[in-house]
Structures are given as structure tokens and as C-alpha cells.
Amino acid sequence: MTELSWDALAAQSNGRPALEVLRTATAAFGDRLALASSFGAEDVVLIDLLTQATPAPRVFAIDTGRLHEETYDVMERIRARYGVDIEVYYPQRRAVEQLERSQGFYSFRGSLEERHQCCEIRKVEPLGRALKGLQAWITGLRREQNVTRGGVEVIERDVAHGGIFKLNPLAGWTSEQVWDHIREYDVPYNRLHDQGFPSIGCEPCTRAVARIEHPRAGRWWWESPEQKECGLHVAGAIQTR
Ligand code: SF4
């Protein structure tokens, strides 16, 4: 896309309903656009909307090898409901073998550096492969999710991934809006959400939270809030407004 058409795309997307953003993006990028899904509440809403926006949605997932059984279950129910082929990316086998042989099976509990090392091998490297050849990717990021996400905009340039576009159609949505959509359209969702898991990642790094806790308090609960990212969403993206 040229800078001019990018400006037009931004103008047609900022402040617009999520479905409209997705329609604009699918028309602009075609099969060089894909949704990154971990099958949390936001992601299943986006799949529901993306399948309305285009007859050929692309959805990819990173199977870290440490996911909950309930996550595979919702992936299968989404496949059945929407007929989408989920493009699965695994970590590099040799890197995981080396990590587990040399540091064991819970190295991520040892220090922030070791946690980042595990996320790098199991998430960040596969994401890089998934994004190869894309002009834009879609995420379920929302501003209210965490202190690290307060600056999220609907459209950003992802400088960490070669300057491709990163679309966050639910940036301004509240948790209530997400759940209203799921209930209204009977969208399949991860059953862990009914068991006190508002945010779901890898099984050993996610716990249920109490009602009074922040929704992301259960992710890497041994770390402070400003550290709770896995490297998939690097701060510093350039926003269009
Ligand atoms: Fe490893 Fe935990 Fe990161 Fe998953 S969330 S990649 S298990 S450190």
C-alpha cells in the first residue's frame, strides 16, 4: 500500500465500528491480512466479525505446547462453527528440546529473563514466521486490559515486525461489550472464562483471579503489572493519531 492509501485506510477505520474496520482491512489487504488468535474472549468475537467481513478469513494460532485442554476445545468448536482452517504455528522443536534439557520444565519461574527466554522460543519466534509475507495483522488488544496496553490504537504501524500494519478493532471496547457480543451471537468461548480466568495464556503461567483482582492479575502472577507481556505486542508501535 502507498502512504496515501494508508492515510485513507486510517481515515476509514479510526473511530469506526469493529466490523467496518475489518471490512475495510480485508478489502485493502486481501489474503495478506490475518488474525492472530489465542482464542480468548476478544479473539472469538473478532473471528465472528471477520467471518462476516470476508468469505476467506485467515486465522493463525501459536501452539506453544503448554496450552490448556480447554483452549484446544474452543479452537475445535470455532473450526466447526465457522468452517475456518486455523493456521497453527509451533515453536522450533530443537529450541524447545534444548530449553527443557538444559533448564527443565519450569524455567520461566526462575527469573524475568528466563520467562522471556521461554516466551521468545514458544511465542515470539513462531509469531515472526506467522507474520512473514503479511501486510497487516489483527489482534484483540483492548486499552483497558492492562497498564501496558493503555496506548493501544485501532491502527498502528508495527515497527517490531517490519513496519506492517497492526489492527486492533476492539481497542476501545470494554469487557462488557465483548461479553455482550458473545452472548448475543452465541459465539463459542473458552470455558475457562467461566472458572475465573478472564485472560488465558499458557497453562503453567495462568491462574484464576478473584473478582476484586485486575483481569490480567492471573497472567505471570509472580511478576509486577508492567512486566506482564510476552513479547508478542511490543510497545513502540507508531500510531496514526
Ligand atoms: Fe513459556 Fe509461560 Fe511464556 Fe508460555 S507464557 S511461552 S509457558 S513463559
XYZ file of C-alpha atoms and ligand atoms in Angstrom:
249
model
C 0.000 0.000 0.000
C 1.128 3.543 -0.591
C 1.288 6.098 2.199
C -1.688 7.851 0.600
C -3.854 4.752 0.626
C -2.708 4.065 4.171
C -3.955 7.520 5.187
C -7.267 6.730 3.520
C -7.462 3.414 5.340
C -6.742 5.076 8.663
C -9.398 7.690 7.980
C -11.917 4.959 7.241
C -11.062 2.994 10.353
C -10.314 5.203 13.343
C -13.442 5.660 15.418
C -15.438 3.218 13.258
C -17.266 0.058 14.419
C -15.091 -3.063 14.528
C -16.934 -4.790 11.680
C -16.412 -1.756 9.457
C -12.694 -1.724 10.305
C -12.450 -5.389 9.336
C -14.371 -4.872 6.084
C -12.068 -2.021 5.133
C -8.975 -4.031 6.028
C -9.993 -7.210 4.203
C -10.762 -5.161 1.089
C -7.403 -3.397 1.325
C -5.118 -6.339 2.187
C -6.889 -9.490 0.966
C -5.017 -12.665 1.879
C -2.067 -10.660 3.174
C -4.085 -9.948 6.319
C -4.520 -12.462 9.150
C -5.944 -12.544 12.661
C -3.662 -13.713 15.470
C -5.843 -15.683 17.829
C -5.220 -17.187 21.246
C -8.968 -17.891 21.422
C -9.668 -15.653 24.379
C -12.954 -13.727 24.551
C -11.767 -10.873 22.325
C -10.390 -13.245 19.703
C -13.582 -15.260 19.315
C -15.527 -12.012 18.884
C -13.079 -10.991 16.163
C -13.436 -14.359 14.407
C -17.206 -13.919 14.486
C -16.835 -10.458 12.922
C -14.074 -11.404 10.484
C -16.176 -14.211 9.007
C -18.852 -11.598 8.341
C -16.334 -9.240 6.764
C -14.852 -11.712 4.274
C -15.628 -15.177 2.872
C -11.927 -16.064 3.132
C -10.737 -15.125 6.634
C -7.211 -16.054 7.677
C -6.751 -17.001 11.327
C -3.500 -18.196 12.840
C -2.653 -19.528 16.295
C 0.583 -20.264 18.111
C 0.542 -23.630 19.829
C 3.215 -23.182 22.482
C 2.895 -26.788 23.628
C 1.771 -25.580 27.066
C -1.846 -24.615 26.368
C -4.892 -25.654 28.412
C -7.082 -28.519 27.235
C -9.969 -26.002 27.248
C -8.126 -23.887 24.670
C -7.892 -26.779 22.210
C -11.564 -27.440 22.891
C -12.651 -23.925 21.895
C -10.365 -23.996 18.849
C -12.193 -27.104 17.673
C -15.632 -25.589 18.359
C -14.634 -22.445 16.420
C -13.474 -24.584 13.487
C -16.806 -26.381 13.454
C -18.937 -23.264 13.848
C -17.227 -21.035 11.266
C -15.503 -23.541 8.969
C -12.172 -21.737 9.263
C -8.848 -23.539 8.833
C -6.717 -22.427 11.752
C -3.111 -21.906 10.642
C -1.152 -23.351 13.558
C 2.462 -22.452 14.258
C 4.622 -24.476 16.633
C 7.904 -23.425 18.230
C 11.113 -24.780 16.699
C 11.475 -28.322 18.039
C 15.239 -28.100 18.636
C 14.927 -24.869 20.624
C 12.287 -26.377 22.936
C 14.302 -29.577 23.362
C 17.414 -27.587 24.250
C 15.494 -25.363 26.688
C 13.907 -28.271 28.534
C 17.079 -30.381 28.594
C 19.232 -27.590 29.978
C 16.790 -25.701 32.205
C 13.948 -28.080 32.993
C 10.235 -27.693 32.539
C 9.502 -24.604 34.661
C 12.472 -22.357 33.882
C 10.084 -19.412 33.397
C 9.530 -19.279 37.163
C 13.227 -18.669 37.811
C 13.574 -15.051 36.699
C 12.113 -12.484 34.298
C 14.932 -13.236 31.867
C 14.156 -16.947 31.887
C 10.457 -16.237 31.420
C 11.247 -14.025 28.450
C 13.507 -16.744 27.056
C 10.655 -19.270 27.152
C 8.186 -16.772 25.594
C 10.746 -15.942 22.922
C 11.124 -19.603 21.953
C 7.495 -20.656 22.263
C 5.680 -17.482 21.129
C 7.767 -14.702 19.638
C 9.783 -16.749 17.132
C 6.691 -18.567 15.778
C 4.879 -15.228 15.547
C 7.657 -13.894 13.337
C 7.138 -16.808 10.960
C 3.361 -16.341 11.016
C 3.698 -12.680 10.077
C 6.072 -13.286 7.168
C 4.515 -12.107 3.928
C 1.643 -10.286 5.643
C 0.897 -6.616 5.122
C -1.259 -6.408 8.230
C -2.324 -8.443 11.234
C -5.319 -8.216 13.522
C -5.223 -8.536 17.298
C -7.740 -8.487 20.136
C -5.859 -5.896 22.197
C -8.033 -3.556 24.277
C -6.853 -0.466 26.134
C -8.427 -1.401 29.438
C -6.705 -4.825 29.599
C -3.526 -3.711 31.323
C -1.269 -0.758 32.119
C 0.924 -1.916 29.226
C -1.970 -1.519 26.767
C -3.394 1.892 27.659
C -1.999 3.456 24.473
C -3.374 0.894 22.013
C -4.982 2.430 18.913
C -7.217 0.865 16.255
C -4.495 1.114 13.616
C -0.793 1.122 14.277
C 2.391 0.512 12.353
C 4.164 -2.467 13.875
C 7.769 -1.364 13.864
C 8.844 -4.559 15.632
C 7.657 -6.576 12.634
C 8.988 -4.663 9.679
C 6.506 -1.798 9.761
C 3.473 -3.844 8.736
C 0.097 -2.659 9.944
C -1.406 -3.849 13.177
C -5.158 -3.549 13.514
C -6.793 -3.585 16.930
C -10.502 -3.208 16.085
C -11.570 -3.723 19.722
C -9.104 -1.180 21.143
C -11.860 0.936 22.663
C -14.194 -1.885 23.692
C -14.958 -2.657 27.308
C -15.080 -6.159 28.721
C -18.878 -5.780 28.948
C -19.115 -5.082 25.209
C -17.046 -8.189 24.456
C -19.278 -10.398 26.583
C -22.495 -8.805 25.308
C -21.403 -9.739 21.775
C -20.535 -13.314 22.771
C -23.922 -13.812 24.438
C -25.977 -12.063 21.759
C -24.466 -14.102 18.912
C -23.848 -17.297 20.907
C -20.164 -17.260 19.996
C -18.181 -20.307 21.247
C -15.767 -19.281 24.009
C -13.118 -20.827 26.233
C -14.852 -22.490 29.185
C -12.057 -21.321 31.487
C -13.679 -17.885 31.359
C -16.487 -19.386 33.488
C -13.931 -20.582 36.029
C -12.391 -17.219 36.920
C -9.927 -16.874 34.027
C -10.572 -13.502 32.306
C -7.228 -13.721 30.490
C -5.855 -17.049 29.236
C -2.369 -17.922 28.082
C -0.170 -20.947 28.693
C -1.411 -23.304 31.400
C 1.536 -23.026 33.825
C 1.607 -19.206 33.548
C -2.104 -18.520 34.044
C -4.266 -18.795 37.159
C -7.834 -17.868 38.042
C -8.380 -14.450 39.646
C -10.730 -13.169 42.336
C -13.428 -10.649 41.361
C -11.544 -7.832 43.070
C -8.334 -8.541 41.149
C -7.297 -6.982 37.833
C -8.316 -9.192 34.868
C -4.680 -9.837 33.924
C -3.563 -10.481 37.507
C -3.581 -14.214 36.756
C -1.007 -13.951 33.936
C 2.554 -14.472 35.249
C 1.103 -13.644 38.659
C 4.537 -13.647 40.262
C 5.571 -10.588 38.194
C 4.622 -6.901 38.523
C 1.903 -5.453 36.192
C 4.279 -3.530 33.932
C 6.142 -6.766 33.130
C 3.084 -8.734 32.008
C 3.720 -9.005 28.292
C 5.189 -11.923 26.391
C 6.897 -10.065 23.550
C 4.111 -10.556 21.002
C 2.954 -6.976 21.449
C 5.981 -4.769 21.683
C 5.435 -1.212 22.889
C 6.614 1.441 20.484
C 4.281 0.842 17.573
C 3.642 4.021 15.627
C 0.060 5.157 15.867
C -1.813 7.097 13.282
C -3.271 9.667 15.607
Fe 6.630 -20.171 28.386
Fe 4.842 -19.293 30.167
Fe 5.612 -17.742 28.085
Fe 4.055 -19.908 27.725
S 3.520 -17.999 28.839
S 5.770 -19.297 26.484
S 4.945 -21.342 29.240
S 6.873 -18.437 29.816
